[in-house]
């Protein structure tokens, strides 16, 4: 396996692993470990199939085409408008979620380090100003910072898993929270879990990077999507097996409370610090990647000049809408769940339509197995995810 393939696998896994990982225990705590792992396997299989489907879409359109260009070729201007609006909604929703989660962690640190009791609004505003400023620096600086932070996050994750695994107890694993509606629990967990496997935006780039080499690309996508699955299962084992699903469910989606509970499990203070560091890095790396994409998208949308006033206008357009959402409709878990709706449009409905159009015109080249029944099943699962999120939001 050459270095380009290894690097591409890291890109796929790294795009998925991030702040969404922190949400998984809270989103699935009430259903218990075994059902949570079962649901995760279903979502992983769906995500892997989507990845191969999008590989087919890219290869038939042409190596080097991005998703916007591919959509335009098959679905015309109307398809591009839907794709662009969905992409913008996805980035806004994720940014709002990370602002909400980041503010929660910031409040915890302000209290622990300085004894300051920050209001939720103050925390959101401070997090936006300080971390959001990085987006205006441009891709060159954010890329350097993100690579360093992501490497540190992976190291911290490994250390957390290694040191907390011995603390796992069967009684904690078996504990489940009491709930009036198990159906509601499942429907609430599905969108969050789907969003946590959202690595598909990097596929077009990888097709160009590996020059359309199908065997290598299949290997990259399947291995790259399996690594997050492996990490997520271990993370659920550690969180459920130490804190317990019933306790996690009682935190009501508070990221700070879950991290504090994990820190209290470890007898060694240094491990507690590493747990806090991992949570911070997971959220910050995801935040930087998403906001940089949103900043660049908005800059192109309004055709902003590369001047101070131009970048300021883009920054305001990038952060004001998600900031308002985070201030007045906070909720790390619920906002991540909402992001599943535009993500389904981008990764399920549009690719299915494009593939049907491409296959009707071109019978040769790489095709994912399963034929039309697999496409209809995928579309049905996409509908289920959207219905689940709408149910959870009510």
Tab-separated table of C-alpha atoms in Angstrom:
chain	number	residue	atom	x	y	z
A	1	UNK	CA	0.000	0.000	0.000
A	2	UNK	CA	1.688	3.214	-1.175
A	3	UNK	CA	1.822	6.516	0.661
A	4	UNK	CA	-0.821	8.168	-1.545
A	5	UNK	CA	-3.339	5.475	-0.628
A	6	UNK	CA	-2.458	5.697	3.068
A	7	UNK	CA	-2.778	9.480	2.933
A	8	UNK	CA	-6.126	9.221	1.147
A	9	UNK	CA	-7.428	6.771	3.764
A	10	UNK	CA	-6.390	9.270	6.443
A	11	UNK	CA	-8.319	12.032	4.641
A	12	UNK	CA	-11.514	9.932	4.544
A	13	UNK	CA	-11.225	8.864	8.197
A	14	UNK	CA	-10.150	12.327	9.326
A	15	UNK	CA	-13.092	14.000	7.591
A	16	UNK	CA	-15.517	11.777	9.509
A	17	UNK	CA	-13.860	11.685	12.939
A	18	UNK	CA	-14.409	14.891	14.839
A	19	UNK	CA	-17.006	16.653	16.926
A	20	UNK	CA	-19.724	14.258	15.813
A	21	UNK	CA	-17.936	11.556	17.771
A	22	UNK	CA	-18.580	13.496	20.972
A	23	UNK	CA	-22.307	13.518	20.243
A	24	UNK	CA	-22.694	9.772	19.687
A	25	UNK	CA	-22.818	8.647	23.356
A	26	UNK	CA	-25.414	11.287	24.207
A	27	UNK	CA	-27.506	10.530	21.120
A	28	UNK	CA	-27.548	6.759	21.752
A	29	UNK	CA	-27.323	6.492	25.556
A	30	UNK	CA	-31.005	5.702	26.087
A	31	UNK	CA	-31.026	2.748	23.655
A	32	UNK	CA	-28.125	0.823	25.209
A	33	UNK	CA	-24.812	-0.399	23.802
A	34	UNK	CA	-25.862	-3.361	21.626
A	35	UNK	CA	-28.709	-1.545	19.822
A	36	UNK	CA	-26.414	1.486	19.369
A	37	UNK	CA	-23.703	-0.646	17.757
A	38	UNK	CA	-26.304	-2.368	15.543
A	39	UNK	CA	-27.611	1.001	14.343
A	40	UNK	CA	-24.044	2.162	13.775
A	41	UNK	CA	-23.308	-0.859	11.581
A	42	UNK	CA	-26.387	-0.114	9.465
A	43	UNK	CA	-25.420	3.557	9.059
A	44	UNK	CA	-21.818	2.581	8.266
A	45	UNK	CA	-22.967	0.144	5.560
A	46	UNK	CA	-25.199	2.844	4.110
A	47	UNK	CA	-22.345	5.394	4.168
A	48	UNK	CA	-19.923	2.944	2.516
A	49	UNK	CA	-22.437	2.232	-0.269
A	50	UNK	CA	-22.991	5.981	-0.756
A	51	UNK	CA	-19.221	6.434	-1.050
A	52	UNK	CA	-19.000	3.816	-3.816
A	53	UNK	CA	-22.051	5.325	-5.522
A	54	UNK	CA	-20.450	8.768	-5.492
A	55	UNK	CA	-17.262	7.188	-6.830
A	56	UNK	CA	-19.290	5.904	-9.790
A	57	UNK	CA	-20.813	9.371	-10.266
A	58	UNK	CA	-17.381	11.013	-10.307
A	59	UNK	CA	-15.795	8.484	-12.671
A	60	UNK	CA	-18.620	8.684	-15.233
A	61	UNK	CA	-18.632	12.484	-15.143
A	62	UNK	CA	-14.870	12.856	-15.502
A	63	UNK	CA	-11.843	12.778	-13.235
A	64	UNK	CA	-11.313	16.230	-11.758
A	65	UNK	CA	-14.981	17.342	-11.771
A	66	UNK	CA	-16.352	18.602	-8.471
A	67	UNK	CA	-19.861	17.767	-7.240
A	68	UNK	CA	-21.269	21.083	-8.473
A	69	UNK	CA	-20.012	20.442	-12.004
A	70	UNK	CA	-21.186	16.821	-11.954
A	71	UNK	CA	-24.666	17.877	-10.830
A	72	UNK	CA	-24.860	20.467	-13.575
A	73	UNK	CA	-23.927	17.951	-16.271
A	74	UNK	CA	-26.684	15.515	-15.283
A	75	UNK	CA	-29.405	17.595	-13.630
A	76	UNK	CA	-28.864	21.038	-15.108
A	77	UNK	CA	-29.070	24.411	-13.416
A	78	UNK	CA	-31.993	23.393	-11.185
A	79	UNK	CA	-29.951	20.504	-9.760
A	80	UNK	CA	-27.028	22.836	-9.097
A	81	UNK	CA	-29.280	25.256	-7.213
A	82	UNK	CA	-30.585	22.422	-5.003
A	83	UNK	CA	-27.051	21.149	-4.443
A	84	UNK	CA	-25.715	24.609	-3.551
A	85	UNK	CA	-28.568	25.419	-1.167
A	86	UNK	CA	-28.209	22.024	0.516
A	87	UNK	CA	-24.446	22.455	0.876
A	88	UNK	CA	-24.911	25.930	2.346
A	89	UNK	CA	-27.557	24.639	4.784
A	90	UNK	CA	-25.291	21.780	5.830
A	91	UNK	CA	-22.364	24.090	6.583
A	92	UNK	CA	-24.564	26.596	8.450
A	93	UNK	CA	-26.108	23.807	10.568
A	94	UNK	CA	-22.728	22.277	11.409
A	95	UNK	CA	-21.248	25.677	12.264
A	96	UNK	CA	-24.174	26.433	14.576
A	97	UNK	CA	-23.763	23.020	16.225
A	98	UNK	CA	-20.049	23.548	16.823
A	99	UNK	CA	-20.672	27.047	18.185
A	100	UNK	CA	-23.186	25.582	20.650
A	101	UNK	CA	-20.893	22.717	21.688
A	102	UNK	CA	-17.823	24.945	21.841
A	103	UNK	CA	-19.617	27.453	24.027
A	104	UNK	CA	-20.563	24.656	26.426
A	105	UNK	CA	-16.922	23.581	26.762
A	106	UNK	CA	-15.760	27.207	27.046
A	107	UNK	CA	-18.120	27.837	29.980
A	108	UNK	CA	-16.725	24.781	31.731
A	109	UNK	CA	-13.131	25.962	31.271
A	110	UNK	CA	-13.868	29.539	32.345
A	111	UNK	CA	-15.342	28.219	35.576
A	112	UNK	CA	-12.515	25.718	36.222
A	113	UNK	CA	-9.605	28.011	35.345
A	114	UNK	CA	-10.789	31.482	36.387
A	115	UNK	CA	-13.906	30.928	38.487
A	116	UNK	CA	-15.975	32.845	35.935
A	117	UNK	CA	-19.639	31.985	35.441
A	118	UNK	CA	-20.253	32.780	31.778
A	119	UNK	CA	-23.781	32.956	30.453
A	120	UNK	CA	-24.613	30.786	27.440
A	121	UNK	CA	-24.837	33.883	25.218
A	122	UNK	CA	-21.467	35.208	26.383
A	123	UNK	CA	-19.815	31.841	25.768
A	124	UNK	CA	-21.208	31.590	22.235
A	125	UNK	CA	-20.088	35.126	21.400
A	126	UNK	CA	-16.575	34.607	22.773
A	127	UNK	CA	-16.139	31.279	20.997
A	128	UNK	CA	-17.324	32.807	17.715
A	129	UNK	CA	-14.998	35.791	17.893
A	130	UNK	CA	-11.844	33.944	18.924
A	131	UNK	CA	-12.144	30.700	16.955
A	132	UNK	CA	-14.110	32.177	14.078
A	133	UNK	CA	-11.297	34.614	13.370
A	134	UNK	CA	-9.191	31.770	11.998
A	135	UNK	CA	-11.528	31.368	9.015
A	136	UNK	CA	-10.640	34.852	7.810
A	137	UNK	CA	-6.930	33.981	7.732
A	138	UNK	CA	-7.410	31.746	4.686
A	139	UNK	CA	-6.759	28.142	3.768
A	140	UNK	CA	-2.948	28.350	4.052
A	141	UNK	CA	-2.971	29.076	7.784
A	142	UNK	CA	-6.008	26.987	8.647
A	143	UNK	CA	-4.514	23.994	6.836
A	144	UNK	CA	-1.338	24.175	8.929
A	145	UNK	CA	-3.231	24.619	12.185
A	146	UNK	CA	-5.766	21.890	11.375
A	147	UNK	CA	-3.147	19.282	10.486
A	148	UNK	CA	-1.273	19.863	13.740
A	149	UNK	CA	-4.452	19.844	15.834
A	150	UNK	CA	-5.850	16.742	14.117
A	151	UNK	CA	-2.632	14.805	14.736
A	152	UNK	CA	-2.751	15.819	18.393
A	153	UNK	CA	-6.436	14.808	18.566
A	154	UNK	CA	-5.722	11.292	17.273
A	155	UNK	CA	-2.913	10.855	19.797
A	156	UNK	CA	-5.190	12.081	22.595
A	157	UNK	CA	-7.972	9.722	21.450
A	158	UNK	CA	-5.647	6.711	21.522
A	159	UNK	CA	-4.445	7.624	25.017
A	160	UNK	CA	-8.007	8.116	26.270
A	161	UNK	CA	-9.107	4.736	24.923
A	162	UNK	CA	-6.041	2.939	26.282
A	163	UNK	CA	-6.322	4.369	29.799
A	164	UNK	CA	-10.113	4.229	30.159
A	165	UNK	CA	-10.661	0.753	28.693
A	166	UNK	CA	-9.514	-0.970	31.941
A	167	UNK	CA	-12.143	1.077	33.807
A	168	UNK	CA	-15.014	-0.375	31.760
A	169	UNK	CA	-17.481	-2.395	33.847
A	170	UNK	CA	-20.204	-4.769	32.673
A	171	UNK	CA	-22.778	-3.233	35.004
A	172	UNK	CA	-22.233	0.182	33.419
A	173	UNK	CA	-22.451	-1.300	29.914
A	174	UNK	CA	-25.746	-2.966	30.764
A	175	UNK	CA	-27.289	0.168	32.305
A	176	UNK	CA	-29.946	1.899	30.188
A	177	UNK	CA	-31.910	5.038	30.820
A	178	UNK	CA	-35.623	4.788	31.496
A	179	UNK	CA	-37.638	6.262	28.650
A	180	UNK	CA	-41.296	6.510	27.683
A	181	UNK	CA	-40.689	6.047	23.948
A	182	UNK	CA	-37.961	3.767	22.591
A	183	UNK	CA	-39.148	4.673	19.085
A	184	UNK	CA	-38.380	8.303	19.817
A	185	UNK	CA	-34.931	7.348	21.077
A	186	UNK	CA	-34.101	5.519	17.855
A	187	UNK	CA	-35.465	8.271	15.629
A	188	UNK	CA	-33.457	10.900	17.518
A	189	UNK	CA	-30.227	8.900	17.216
A	190	UNK	CA	-30.420	8.088	13.487
A	191	UNK	CA	-29.750	11.609	12.069
A	192	UNK	CA	-26.884	12.328	14.479
A	193	UNK	CA	-25.214	9.026	13.648
A	194	UNK	CA	-25.610	9.598	9.896
A	195	UNK	CA	-23.996	13.029	10.204
A	196	UNK	CA	-21.083	11.463	12.116
A	197	UNK	CA	-20.231	9.371	9.031
A	198	UNK	CA	-20.310	12.398	6.712
A	199	UNK	CA	-16.976	12.081	4.898
A	200	UNK	CA	-18.353	12.086	1.348
A	201	UNK	CA	-17.517	15.690	0.481
A	202	UNK	CA	-13.868	14.718	-0.078
A	203	UNK	CA	-14.525	11.972	-2.666
A	204	UNK	CA	-14.269	14.181	-5.766
A	205	UNK	CA	-10.888	15.448	-4.575
A	206	UNK	CA	-9.616	11.902	-3.987
A	207	UNK	CA	-10.748	10.742	-7.445
A	208	UNK	CA	-8.555	13.417	-8.965
A	209	UNK	CA	-5.697	12.783	-6.542
A	210	UNK	CA	-5.597	9.050	-7.353
A	211	UNK	CA	-6.243	9.689	-11.071
A	212	UNK	CA	-9.404	7.590	-11.217
A	213	UNK	CA	-7.701	4.341	-10.171
A	214	UNK	CA	-10.801	2.284	-9.265
A	215	UNK	CA	-9.145	-0.520	-7.192
A	216	UNK	CA	-7.206	2.027	-5.133
A	217	UNK	CA	-10.229	4.290	-4.675
A	218	UNK	CA	-12.459	1.407	-3.557
A	219	UNK	CA	-9.811	0.370	-1.050
A	220	UNK	CA	-9.462	3.946	0.214
A	221	UNK	CA	-13.207	4.474	0.647
A	222	UNK	CA	-13.928	1.127	2.307
A	223	UNK	CA	-10.949	1.198	4.682
A	224	UNK	CA	-11.334	4.926	5.318
A	225	UNK	CA	-15.006	4.525	6.260
A	226	UNK	CA	-14.298	1.501	8.467
A	227	UNK	CA	-11.731	3.298	10.636
A	228	UNK	CA	-14.334	5.754	12.037
A	229	UNK	CA	-16.635	2.787	12.701
A	230	UNK	CA	-13.865	1.113	14.710
A	231	UNK	CA	-13.132	4.312	16.661
A	232	UNK	CA	-16.825	4.988	17.323
A	233	UNK	CA	-17.466	1.484	18.660
A	234	UNK	CA	-14.497	1.751	21.033
A	235	UNK	CA	-15.652	5.227	22.091
A	236	UNK	CA	-19.132	3.921	22.937
A	237	UNK	CA	-17.590	1.011	24.866
A	238	UNK	CA	-15.514	3.430	26.927
A	239	UNK	CA	-18.241	6.004	27.571
A	240	UNK	CA	-21.056	3.522	28.238
A	241	UNK	CA	-18.770	1.211	30.206
A	242	UNK	CA	-17.463	3.905	32.528
A	243	UNK	CA	-20.060	6.674	32.898
A	244	UNK	CA	-23.052	4.478	31.964
A	245	UNK	CA	-25.832	5.071	29.473
A	246	UNK	CA	-28.335	6.079	32.151
A	247	UNK	CA	-26.019	8.785	33.498
A	248	UNK	CA	-25.138	10.079	30.015
A	249	UNK	CA	-28.821	10.348	29.121
A	250	UNK	CA	-29.394	12.458	32.242
A	251	UNK	CA	-26.940	15.098	30.963
A	252	UNK	CA	-29.608	16.311	28.486
A	253	UNK	CA	-27.134	16.817	25.667
A	254	UNK	CA	-24.596	18.807	27.696
A	255	UNK	CA	-21.157	18.123	26.245
A	256	UNK	CA	-19.413	19.676	29.250
A	257	UNK	CA	-21.214	17.361	31.690
A	258	UNK	CA	-20.245	14.258	29.736
A	259	UNK	CA	-16.583	15.284	29.546
A	260	UNK	CA	-16.558	16.108	33.268
A	261	UNK	CA	-18.011	12.678	34.045
A	262	UNK	CA	-15.304	10.961	31.991
A	263	UNK	CA	-12.609	13.005	33.716
A	264	UNK	CA	-13.898	11.942	37.129
A	265	UNK	CA	-13.585	8.263	36.157
A	266	UNK	CA	-9.816	8.399	35.761
A	267	UNK	CA	-7.734	8.164	38.905
A	268	UNK	CA	-4.842	9.974	37.213
A	269	UNK	CA	-5.222	13.768	36.815
A	270	UNK	CA	-3.127	13.767	33.649
A	271	UNK	CA	-5.616	11.436	31.938
A	272	UNK	CA	-8.411	13.794	32.914
A	273	UNK	CA	-6.538	16.615	31.199
A	274	UNK	CA	-6.031	14.467	28.084
A	275	UNK	CA	-9.768	13.713	27.986
A	276	UNK	CA	-10.512	17.435	28.078
A	277	UNK	CA	-7.855	18.072	25.426
A	278	UNK	CA	-9.352	15.423	23.142
A	279	UNK	CA	-12.832	16.962	23.409
A	280	UNK	CA	-11.469	20.434	22.685
A	281	UNK	CA	-9.437	19.287	19.685
A	282	UNK	CA	-12.256	17.174	18.227
A	283	UNK	CA	-14.585	20.154	18.259
A	284	UNK	CA	-12.024	22.750	17.135
A	285	UNK	CA	-10.703	20.722	14.183
A	286	UNK	CA	-14.246	20.110	12.926
A	287	UNK	CA	-15.121	23.753	13.475
A	288	UNK	CA	-12.109	25.028	11.539
A	289	UNK	CA	-12.673	22.684	8.594
A	290	UNK	CA	-16.377	23.481	8.265
A	291	UNK	CA	-16.076	27.246	8.744
A	292	UNK	CA	-13.225	27.489	6.241
A	293	UNK	CA	-15.394	25.722	3.650
A	294	UNK	CA	-18.339	27.984	4.502
A	295	UNK	CA	-16.161	31.112	4.371
A	296	UNK	CA	-14.800	30.217	0.921
A	297	UNK	CA	-18.279	29.268	-0.341
A	298	UNK	CA	-19.717	32.610	0.805
A	299	UNK	CA	-16.774	34.551	-0.634
A	300	UNK	CA	-17.452	33.003	-4.033
A	301	UNK	CA	-21.201	33.501	-3.630
A	302	UNK	CA	-20.970	37.277	-3.044
A	303	UNK	CA	-17.803	37.629	-5.152
A	304	UNK	CA	-16.038	39.329	-2.268
A	305	UNK	CA	-12.720	41.024	-2.909
A	306	UNK	CA	-9.621	39.846	-1.080
A	307	UNK	CA	-9.445	43.056	0.975
A	308	UNK	CA	-10.108	43.771	4.634
A	309	UNK	CA	-13.634	45.023	3.952
A	310	UNK	CA	-14.326	42.140	1.568
A	311	UNK	CA	-13.166	39.504	4.039
A	312	UNK	CA	-15.095	41.235	6.832
A	313	UNK	CA	-18.302	41.062	4.786
A	314	UNK	CA	-17.674	37.372	4.120
A	315	UNK	CA	-16.933	36.735	7.800
A	316	UNK	CA	-20.189	38.376	8.864
A	317	UNK	CA	-22.166	36.355	6.307
A	318	UNK	CA	-20.400	33.198	7.489
A	319	UNK	CA	-20.965	33.599	11.220
A	320	UNK	CA	-24.002	35.802	11.855
A	321	UNK	CA	-26.677	33.262	10.745
A	322	UNK	CA	-25.247	30.280	12.704
A	323	UNK	CA	-24.494	32.599	15.638
A	324	UNK	CA	-28.156	33.640	15.832
A	325	UNK	CA	-29.182	29.970	15.746
A	326	UNK	CA	-26.671	29.033	18.464
A	327	UNK	CA	-27.858	31.944	20.633
A	328	UNK	CA	-31.581	31.384	20.373
A	329	UNK	CA	-31.933	27.718	19.394
A	330	UNK	CA	-28.981	26.092	21.158
A	331	UNK	CA	-28.386	22.373	21.253
A	332	UNK	CA	-25.288	20.568	20.052
A	333	UNK	CA	-27.110	17.270	19.461
A	334	UNK	CA	-30.234	18.713	17.848
A	335	UNK	CA	-28.250	20.930	15.468
A	336	UNK	CA	-26.065	18.016	14.389
A	337	UNK	CA	-29.242	16.059	13.754
A	338	UNK	CA	-30.668	18.854	11.611
A	339	UNK	CA	-27.513	18.778	9.469
A	340	UNK	CA	-28.547	15.277	8.375
A	341	UNK	CA	-31.369	16.710	6.224
A	342	UNK	CA	-29.193	18.645	3.725
A	343	UNK	CA	-26.574	15.891	3.976
A	344	UNK	CA	-29.159	13.346	2.776
A	345	UNK	CA	-29.990	15.574	-0.179
A	346	UNK	CA	-26.306	15.928	-1.135
A	347	UNK	CA	-25.225	12.326	-0.582
A	348	UNK	CA	-28.383	10.304	-1.273
A	349	UNK	CA	-31.049	11.946	-3.425
A	350	UNK	CA	-28.824	13.867	-5.852
A	351	UNK	CA	-26.343	10.986	-6.429
A	352	UNK	CA	-29.219	8.539	-7.028
A	353	UNK	CA	-30.768	10.864	-9.624
A	354	UNK	CA	-27.386	11.446	-11.272
A	355	UNK	CA	-26.591	7.729	-11.415
A	356	UNK	CA	-29.962	6.913	-12.966
A	357	UNK	CA	-29.319	9.573	-15.621
A	358	UNK	CA	-25.737	8.429	-16.244
A	359	UNK	CA	-26.637	4.738	-16.489
A	360	UNK	CA	-29.392	5.467	-18.992
A	361	UNK	CA	-26.808	7.088	-21.286
A	362	UNK	CA	-23.652	5.073	-20.528
A	363	UNK	CA	-23.648	1.333	-19.827
A	364	UNK	CA	-19.860	1.000	-19.594
A	365	UNK	CA	-17.399	1.793	-16.837
A	366	UNK	CA	-17.471	1.265	-13.086
A	367	UNK	CA	-20.879	0.597	-11.511
A	368	UNK	CA	-21.856	-0.219	-7.942
A	369	UNK	CA	-23.655	-3.538	-7.567
A	370	UNK	CA	-27.291	-3.892	-6.595
A	371	UNK	CA	-28.900	-2.209	-9.578
A	372	UNK	CA	-32.066	-0.151	-9.161
A	373	UNK	CA	-33.301	-2.057	-6.059
A	374	UNK	CA	-30.206	-0.871	-4.163
A	375	UNK	CA	-30.850	2.704	-5.287
A	376	UNK	CA	-34.493	2.557	-4.176
A	377	UNK	CA	-33.459	1.075	-0.816
A	378	UNK	CA	-30.885	3.839	-0.360
A	379	UNK	CA	-33.510	6.447	-1.196
A	380	UNK	CA	-35.896	4.884	1.326
A	381	UNK	CA	-33.221	5.034	4.020
A	382	UNK	CA	-32.659	8.692	3.135
A	383	UNK	CA	-36.369	9.386	3.600
A	384	UNK	CA	-36.284	7.574	6.955
A	385	UNK	CA	-33.400	9.778	8.140
A	386	UNK	CA	-35.264	12.960	7.209
A	387	UNK	CA	-38.508	11.752	8.825
A	388	UNK	CA	-36.543	10.758	11.941
A	389	UNK	CA	-35.045	14.232	12.246
A	390	UNK	CA	-38.395	15.961	11.701
A	391	UNK	CA	-39.916	13.692	14.381
A	392	UNK	CA	-37.051	14.474	16.768
A	393	UNK	CA	-37.489	18.198	16.185
A	394	UNK	CA	-41.188	18.122	17.149
